Amino acid sequence: MKISLVVSLLVCTASHAFVSQSPRPFVRASSQVFATVEAPVARKTKAPVFDEVCETTGVTLSRFMNEVAMLNPELKELAILFGAIDTACKAITNLVKRSQLPSSETLGYQGEVNVQGEDQKKLDVITNDLLKRALRFTGRLGVLASEEEDVPVDLIGNDKSDSRDILIEEGEKYVAVFDPLDGSSNVDAGIPTGTIIGIYEHDENCVVDPDCIGDDCSEQEAQCLANTLQPGTNLVAAAYCLYSSSTILALTLGNGVYMFTLDETIGEFVLSKPNVKIPDDATIYSFNEANLEMWDAPMRKCVESWRMGTGKSGKTFSSRYIGSMVGDVHRTLLYGGVFGYPGDTKNPNGKLRLLYEGAPMSFIMEQAGGISTTGKKRVMEITPEVVHQRVPVIMGSKNVVQEVIDAYAAE
Ligand code: AFP
């Protein structure tokens, strides 16, 4: 039985199902302007072309990353980080799925309030720890910042007690920023949630003393921790995992968006949507409309015109809003339309966090051919001043989001 399974996993057939439609190099997100949202054109590295697909397993995430690494040796270390993300997303899938069982130890609140004044759920804390450990033990991480950590955490200098467990410490280091369980306030109702991750390059010369906290840090150490405060244009990779009817892992390495679906029968993420492109036009808007009266005039005007069918397309829009960014953005990527959380009179910068929600999701959106703006500025170009900075976000189909940009420009 075991032998035949192994054999069948190895039998692959030629297929063009996953041939990348327009292979492009993996490069950094450039400082492109709204008018040109296409991926950068410099051809330094190669994208894998899958002309052979294993019937039993399809193209797994690990095979995808191995091929990326073979074609682009400079991305080898990044592939190792994605191995950890793969494992963490599978583990979080199980935690979310089991969290509503009466016997579950992950049910309910932790009893703590995070630095943003939000009640931390046990799941927030557990998933944060899980992702942190998974990434850390790759030995490829320098600093991380998370929604659930008050300040950036240095992983090379700190946690010395555990350093014996880090197997590989050589090679390129990265900075990871993440929201381990976005939308967790919805989890008790069985509503989709997600993990959002952004990866930046790290300054190799940064070493932070384990005792460095706040004012005890030297200027150089503080600068190293501030390595997390980079604009989205510096992202080398971004990903989200959506925990819903299926678990979907979507990623970009600056060369288009690839979506993988978790096949639970084999325990692997399998490439299900290569080179995802968001439709340029669509008639769905996704906002917390209860805040409409508090938005500024251009935003209000756009949503009202879509509702009335008096916008540029002349079509009447439908509304879809989950209240869980990963779910709302995932649907927007596939069906088109616009998702947003604008600023309002109560919260001028809205609710979403720039570093681990706005920037990574904008990178993915732009790589799928969409636009992401505050209304006045490209989200990717904003450099965070503090880790938990908020940012207004309006992202989605090119022609629809352009209406918002035009409305603000005409102000
Ligand atoms: P939680 O993680 O506290 O559930 O917040 C989710 C979120 O940050 C984002 O995922 C949603 O798009 C947004 O908040 C929803 O906010 P509203 O509940 O105000 O609509």
Coordinates of C-alpha atoms and ligand atoms in Angstrom, one line a residue:
M1 CA 0.0 0.0 0.0
K2 CA 2.7 2.4 1.1
I3 CA 4.9 1.5 -1.9
S4 CA 2.1 2.0 -4.5
L5 CA 1.4 5.5 -3.0
V6 CA 5.0 6.5 -3.3
V7 CA 5.1 5.2 -6.9
S8 CA 1.9 7.1 -7.8
L9 CA 3.3 10.3 -6.4
L10 CA 6.2 10.0 -8.6
V11 CA 4.3 9.4 -11.8
C12 CA 3.9 12.8 -13.5
T13 CA 2.4 13.5 -16.9
A14 CA 3.2 16.2 -19.4
S15 CA 0.6 18.9 -19.3
H16 CA 0.4 22.6 -20.1
A17 CA -2.2 23.4 -17.4
F18 CA 0.3 25.4 -15.4
V19 CA 2.4 27.0 -18.0
S20 CA 2.9 30.5 -16.8
Q21 CA 1.2 32.8 -19.3
S22 CA 3.9 35.5 -19.4
P23 CA 7.0 34.5 -17.5
R24 CA 8.6 37.5 -15.9
P25 CA 11.6 38.0 -13.8
F26 CA 11.3 38.0 -10.0
V27 CA 12.4 41.5 -9.0
R28 CA 11.6 44.0 -6.3
A29 CA 8.5 46.0 -6.5
S30 CA 9.5 49.2 -8.3
S31 CA 8.3 52.7 -7.6
Q32 CA 5.9 52.6 -10.5
V33 CA 3.1 55.2 -10.8
F34 CA -0.6 54.6 -11.1
A35 CA -0.6 54.9 -14.8
T36 CA 1.7 51.9 -15.1
V37 CA 0.7 49.2 -12.7
E38 CA 2.3 46.4 -14.7
A39 CA 5.1 44.4 -13.1
P40 CA 8.6 45.7 -13.6
V41 CA 10.3 44.9 -16.9
A42 CA 14.0 44.3 -16.1
R43 CA 14.7 40.6 -16.8
K44 CA 17.2 39.5 -14.3
T45 CA 15.8 36.1 -13.2
K46 CA 13.4 33.5 -14.5
A47 CA 9.9 32.3 -13.6
P48 CA 9.3 28.5 -13.6
V49 CA 7.2 27.2 -16.5
F50 CA 5.3 24.1 -15.5
D51 CA 5.0 21.9 -18.6
E52 CA 4.9 18.7 -16.5
V53 CA 2.3 18.2 -13.8
C54 CA 2.2 15.3 -11.4
E55 CA -1.3 13.8 -11.8
T56 CA -1.5 12.9 -8.1
T57 CA 0.0 15.9 -6.5
G58 CA -0.2 18.7 -9.1
V59 CA 2.5 21.4 -8.6
T60 CA 3.1 21.6 -4.9
L61 CA 4.2 24.8 -3.2
S62 CA 7.5 23.2 -2.4
R63 CA 8.1 22.1 -6.0
F64 CA 7.2 25.6 -7.1
M65 CA 9.7 27.2 -4.7
N66 CA 12.4 24.7 -5.6
E67 CA 12.0 25.5 -9.2
V68 CA 12.1 29.2 -8.5
A69 CA 15.3 28.7 -6.5
M70 CA 16.9 26.6 -9.2
L71 CA 16.1 29.2 -11.8
N72 CA 17.1 32.1 -9.5
P73 CA 19.8 30.9 -7.0
E74 CA 19.7 34.3 -5.3
L75 CA 16.2 33.5 -4.1
K76 CA 17.2 30.2 -2.5
E77 CA 17.0 31.6 1.1
L78 CA 13.5 33.0 0.3
A79 CA 12.4 29.5 -0.7
I80 CA 13.4 28.3 2.7
L81 CA 11.2 31.0 4.4
F82 CA 8.3 29.9 2.2
G83 CA 8.8 26.3 3.5
A84 CA 8.1 27.7 7.0
I85 CA 5.1 29.7 5.8
D86 CA 3.7 26.6 4.1
T87 CA 3.9 24.7 7.4
A88 CA 2.6 27.6 9.6
C89 CA -0.4 28.0 7.3
K90 CA -1.3 24.3 7.5
A91 CA -1.0 24.4 11.3
I92 CA -3.1 27.6 11.6
T93 CA -5.7 25.9 9.3
N94 CA -6.1 23.2 11.9
L95 CA -6.2 25.6 14.8
V96 CA -8.9 27.7 13.2
K97 CA -10.9 24.6 12.2
R98 CA -10.8 23.1 15.7
S99 CA -11.2 26.4 17.6
Q100 CA -14.9 26.2 18.0
L101 CA -15.0 22.7 19.5
P102 CA -16.2 22.9 23.1
S103 CA -13.0 21.1 24.2
S104 CA -10.8 23.5 22.3
E105 CA -8.2 25.3 24.4
T106 CA -8.0 28.1 21.8
L107 CA -11.6 29.2 22.4
G108 CA -12.2 32.8 23.6
Y109 CA -10.0 35.7 24.7
Q110 CA -6.6 35.8 26.2
G111 CA -7.5 38.4 28.7
E112 CA -4.8 40.8 27.3
V113 CA -5.2 43.9 25.2
N114 CA -2.7 44.4 22.4
V115 CA -0.8 47.7 21.8
Q116 CA -3.6 48.9 19.6
G117 CA -6.2 48.6 22.4
E118 CA -7.8 45.5 20.8
D119 CA -8.7 42.4 22.9
Q120 CA -6.3 39.6 22.0
K121 CA -8.0 36.3 21.3
K122 CA -6.2 33.2 22.4
L123 CA -5.9 32.3 18.8
D124 CA -4.2 35.7 18.0
V125 CA -1.5 34.9 20.5
I126 CA -1.1 31.2 19.6
T127 CA -0.9 31.9 15.8
N128 CA 1.6 34.7 16.4
D129 CA 3.8 32.4 18.4
L130 CA 3.4 29.7 15.8
L131 CA 4.4 31.9 12.8
K132 CA 7.2 33.5 14.7
R133 CA 8.7 30.2 15.6
A134 CA 8.2 28.7 12.2
L135 CA 10.0 31.6 10.5
R136 CA 12.7 31.9 13.2
F137 CA 13.8 28.3 13.0
T138 CA 14.6 28.7 9.3
G139 CA 17.6 30.8 10.5
R140 CA 16.8 33.2 7.6
L141 CA 15.1 35.9 9.7
G142 CA 16.7 39.0 11.1
V143 CA 13.9 41.1 12.5
L144 CA 10.1 40.6 12.6
A145 CA 7.2 42.9 13.3
S146 CA 3.7 41.6 14.0
E147 CA 0.3 43.0 14.8
E148 CA 0.5 41.1 18.1
E149 CA 4.0 42.4 19.2
D150 CA 4.3 45.9 20.6
V151 CA 7.7 46.5 19.0
P152 CA 9.8 44.8 16.4
V153 CA 11.6 41.7 17.6
D154 CA 15.3 41.0 16.7
L155 CA 15.7 37.3 16.2
I156 CA 19.4 37.2 15.9
G157 CA 20.4 38.9 19.1
N158 CA 17.3 38.2 21.2
D159 CA 15.9 34.9 22.5
K160 CA 19.5 33.8 23.1
S161 CA 18.2 31.0 25.3
D162 CA 16.7 29.3 22.2
S163 CA 19.5 30.0 19.8
R164 CA 20.7 26.4 20.0
D165 CA 17.6 25.4 18.2
I166 CA 18.4 27.6 15.1
L167 CA 20.0 25.1 12.8
I168 CA 21.2 27.3 9.9
E169 CA 22.4 30.8 10.7
E170 CA 24.4 31.5 7.6
G171 CA 23.2 33.2 4.4
E172 CA 20.9 36.0 3.6
K173 CA 18.5 37.3 6.3
Y174 CA 15.1 38.8 5.8
V175 CA 12.7 41.0 7.7
A176 CA 9.2 39.6 8.1
V177 CA 6.1 41.6 8.9
F178 CA 2.8 39.8 9.6
D179 CA -0.7 39.8 10.9
P180 CA -1.0 36.1 12.1
L181 CA -4.8 36.0 12.2
D182 CA -6.5 38.9 10.5
G183 CA -10.2 39.1 11.1
S184 CA -9.9 37.0 14.2
S185 CA -12.9 38.8 15.7
N186 CA -15.0 36.8 13.2
V187 CA -13.6 33.4 14.0
D188 CA -16.3 32.5 16.5
A189 CA -18.9 32.9 13.8
G190 CA -17.0 30.6 11.4
I191 CA -16.3 33.5 9.1
P192 CA -13.1 33.4 6.9
T193 CA -9.9 34.7 8.5
G194 CA -6.4 35.0 7.1
T195 CA -2.7 35.4 7.7
I196 CA -0.9 38.3 5.9
I197 CA 2.9 38.3 5.5
G198 CA 5.4 40.7 3.9
I199 CA 9.1 40.0 3.5
Y200 CA 11.9 42.6 3.1
E201 CA 15.6 42.3 2.8
H202 CA 17.5 42.8 6.1
D203 CA 20.7 44.7 6.7
E204 CA 23.2 41.8 7.2
N205 CA 25.4 43.9 9.5
C206 CA 22.6 44.4 12.1
V207 CA 23.3 42.8 15.4
V208 CA 21.1 43.8 18.4
D209 CA 22.1 43.0 22.0
P210 CA 19.5 40.8 23.7
D211 CA 19.1 43.3 26.5
C212 CA 18.3 46.1 24.1
I213 CA 14.7 47.3 24.8
G214 CA 13.5 50.8 24.1
D215 CA 15.9 53.5 25.4
D216 CA 18.5 50.9 26.3
C217 CA 19.2 50.4 22.6
S218 CA 22.0 52.2 20.9
E219 CA 21.2 54.4 17.9
Q220 CA 22.5 51.7 15.6
E221 CA 20.5 48.9 17.3
A222 CA 17.4 51.1 17.1
Q223 CA 18.1 51.6 13.5
C224 CA 18.4 47.8 13.0
L225 CA 15.0 47.2 14.6
A226 CA 13.6 50.0 12.4
N227 CA 14.6 47.8 9.5
T228 CA 10.9 46.8 9.5
L229 CA 9.9 50.4 8.6
Q230 CA 10.3 50.1 4.9
P231 CA 7.9 51.1 2.2
G232 CA 6.0 48.5 0.2
T233 CA 8.1 49.2 -2.8
N234 CA 11.0 47.4 -0.9
L235 CA 9.0 44.2 -0.5
V236 CA 10.7 41.1 -2.0
A237 CA 7.7 38.9 -1.3
A238 CA 4.2 39.0 0.1
A239 CA 1.7 36.3 0.8
Y240 CA -1.7 35.6 2.5
C241 CA -3.3 32.4 3.6
L242 CA -7.1 32.4 3.6
Y243 CA -8.8 30.0 6.0
S244 CA -12.3 29.4 4.5
S245 CA -14.1 26.6 2.8
S246 CA -10.6 25.8 1.5
T247 CA -7.3 27.1 2.7
I248 CA -5.7 29.2 -0.1
L249 CA -2.1 30.5 -0.1
A250 CA -1.5 33.4 -2.5
L251 CA 2.0 34.7 -3.0
T252 CA 4.0 37.1 -5.1
L253 CA 7.7 37.3 -5.5
G254 CA 7.4 40.4 -7.7
N255 CA 6.5 38.3 -10.7
G256 CA 2.7 37.9 -10.8
V257 CA 0.4 36.3 -8.3
Y258 CA 0.2 32.5 -7.7
M259 CA -2.5 30.8 -5.7
F260 CA -2.2 27.4 -4.1
T261 CA -5.1 25.4 -2.6
L262 CA -4.5 23.1 0.4
D263 CA -5.2 19.5 -0.7
E264 CA -5.9 17.9 2.7
T265 CA -5.7 14.4 1.3
I266 CA -2.0 14.8 0.7
G267 CA -1.3 17.7 3.1
E268 CA 0.2 19.9 0.4
F269 CA -0.6 23.3 -1.1
V270 CA -1.2 22.7 -4.8
L271 CA -0.9 25.4 -7.5
S272 CA -4.5 26.1 -8.5
K273 CA -4.4 29.6 -10.1
P274 CA -1.1 30.6 -11.8
N275 CA -0.5 34.2 -12.8
V276 CA -3.8 35.6 -11.4
K277 CA -5.1 38.7 -13.1
I278 CA -7.8 40.8 -11.6
P279 CA -10.5 42.0 -14.1
D280 CA -10.0 45.6 -15.1
D281 CA -13.7 46.3 -14.6
A282 CA -16.3 44.8 -12.3
T283 CA -19.4 45.9 -10.4
I284 CA -18.8 44.8 -6.8
Y285 CA -17.8 47.2 -4.0
S286 CA -16.7 46.1 -0.6
F287 CA -16.7 48.7 2.2
N288 CA -18.1 49.0 5.7
E289 CA -20.9 51.2 4.4
A290 CA -22.1 52.0 7.9
N291 CA -19.2 54.5 8.0
L292 CA -20.3 56.3 4.7
E293 CA -21.5 59.5 6.4
M294 CA -18.1 59.9 8.1
W295 CA -16.1 59.5 4.8
D296 CA -14.8 62.5 3.0
A297 CA -16.8 63.8 -0.1
P298 CA -14.8 62.0 -3.0
M299 CA -15.2 58.6 -1.4
R300 CA -18.8 59.1 -0.5
K301 CA -19.5 60.4 -4.0
C302 CA -17.9 57.3 -5.7
V303 CA -19.8 54.7 -3.6
E304 CA -23.1 56.6 -4.1
S305 CA -22.5 56.7 -7.9
W306 CA -21.7 53.0 -8.0
R307 CA -24.9 52.3 -6.0
M308 CA -27.0 54.4 -8.3
G309 CA -25.4 53.2 -11.5
T310 CA -24.1 56.7 -12.4
G311 CA -20.4 55.9 -12.1
K312 CA -18.1 55.7 -15.2
S313 CA -19.3 52.2 -16.2
G314 CA -23.0 53.3 -16.0
K315 CA -23.7 50.0 -14.2
T316 CA -25.3 49.5 -10.9
F317 CA -22.9 47.8 -8.4
S318 CA -23.6 45.0 -5.9
S319 CA -22.2 45.1 -2.3
R320 CA -20.2 42.3 -0.8
Y321 CA -18.4 42.8 2.6
I322 CA -17.1 40.1 4.9
G323 CA -15.3 42.3 7.3
S324 CA -12.2 40.2 7.0
M325 CA -9.6 41.8 4.7
V326 CA -8.1 38.6 3.4
G327 CA -11.5 37.2 2.4
D328 CA -12.6 40.5 0.9
V329 CA -9.4 41.0 -1.1
H330 CA -9.3 37.4 -2.3
R331 CA -12.8 37.7 -3.7
T332 CA -11.9 41.1 -5.3
L333 CA -8.8 39.5 -6.9
L334 CA -10.9 36.8 -8.5
Y335 CA -14.1 38.5 -9.4
G336 CA -12.9 42.1 -9.7
G337 CA -14.4 45.2 -8.1
V338 CA -13.1 47.4 -5.2
F339 CA -12.3 46.7 -1.6
G340 CA -11.6 49.6 0.8
Y341 CA -11.3 50.9 4.3
P342 CA -11.1 54.7 3.9
G343 CA -10.3 57.2 6.5
D344 CA -13.2 58.9 8.3
T345 CA -13.9 61.7 10.6
K346 CA -13.3 59.5 13.6
N347 CA -10.2 57.7 12.3
P348 CA -8.6 59.8 9.6
N349 CA -6.3 57.0 8.6
G350 CA -8.9 54.3 8.6
K351 CA -8.5 51.0 10.4
L352 CA -6.0 48.9 8.4
R353 CA -2.3 48.7 9.3
L354 CA 0.2 49.8 6.7
L355 CA 3.0 47.5 7.4
Y356 CA 1.3 44.1 7.7
E357 CA -2.0 44.7 6.0
G358 CA -1.9 47.6 3.6
A359 CA 1.5 47.1 2.0
P360 CA 1.7 43.3 1.5
M361 CA -1.9 43.2 0.2
S362 CA -1.2 46.1 -2.1
F363 CA 1.9 44.4 -3.5
I364 CA -0.3 41.3 -4.3
M365 CA -3.0 43.5 -5.8
E366 CA -0.6 45.4 -8.0
Q367 CA 1.1 42.2 -9.1
A368 CA -2.3 40.9 -10.2
G369 CA -2.8 44.1 -12.4
G370 CA -4.9 46.0 -9.9
I371 CA -4.3 49.4 -8.1
S372 CA -4.1 50.2 -4.4
T373 CA -4.3 53.8 -3.2
T374 CA -5.2 55.9 -0.2
G375 CA -7.2 58.0 -2.7
K376 CA -4.3 60.5 -3.0
K377 CA -1.2 58.3 -2.9
R378 CA 0.0 54.8 -3.9
V379 CA -0.1 52.7 -0.7
M380 CA 3.2 51.0 -1.7
E381 CA 5.1 54.2 -1.6
I382 CA 4.3 55.2 2.0
T383 CA 7.2 54.7 4.4
P384 CA 5.8 53.8 7.9
E385 CA 6.9 55.9 10.7
V386 CA 5.8 53.5 13.4
V387 CA 5.1 49.8 13.3
H388 CA 1.4 49.9 13.9
Q389 CA 0.6 52.9 11.6
R390 CA -2.8 52.9 10.0
V391 CA -3.5 53.8 6.4
P392 CA -6.6 54.4 4.3
V393 CA -6.8 51.7 1.6
I394 CA -8.8 51.4 -1.6
M395 CA -7.7 48.6 -3.9
G396 CA -9.0 46.5 -6.7
S397 CA -9.8 46.6 -10.5
K398 CA -7.8 49.2 -12.4
N399 CA -10.7 51.2 -13.9
V400 CA -12.9 51.1 -10.8
V401 CA -10.1 52.3 -8.4
Q402 CA -9.1 55.0 -11.0
E403 CA -12.5 56.5 -10.4
V404 CA -11.6 57.1 -6.8
I405 CA -8.2 58.5 -7.7
D406 CA -9.9 60.9 -10.2
A407 CA -12.5 61.9 -7.6
Y408 CA -9.8 62.9 -5.1
A409 CA -7.7 64.7 -7.8
A410 CA -10.8 66.7 -8.8
E411 CA -11.3 67.9 -5.3
Ligands
AFP1 P1 -10.1 42.0 13.4 O1 -8.8 41.3 13.1 O2 -10.1 42.8 14.7 O3 -11.3 41.1 13.2 O4 -10.2 43.2 12.3 C1 -10.2 42.8 10.9 C2 -9.8 44.0 10.1 O5 -8.6 44.5 10.5 C3 -9.8 43.7 8.6 O6 -9.5 42.3 8.3 C4 -11.2 44.1 8.1 O7 -11.2 44.4 6.7 C5 -11.5 45.2 9.0 O8 -10.8 45.0 10.2 C6 -13.0 45.2 9.2 O9 -13.3 46.3 10.0 P2 -14.8 46.7 10.4 O10 -15.3 45.7 11.4 O11 -14.8 48.1 11.0 O12 -15.6 46.7 9.2

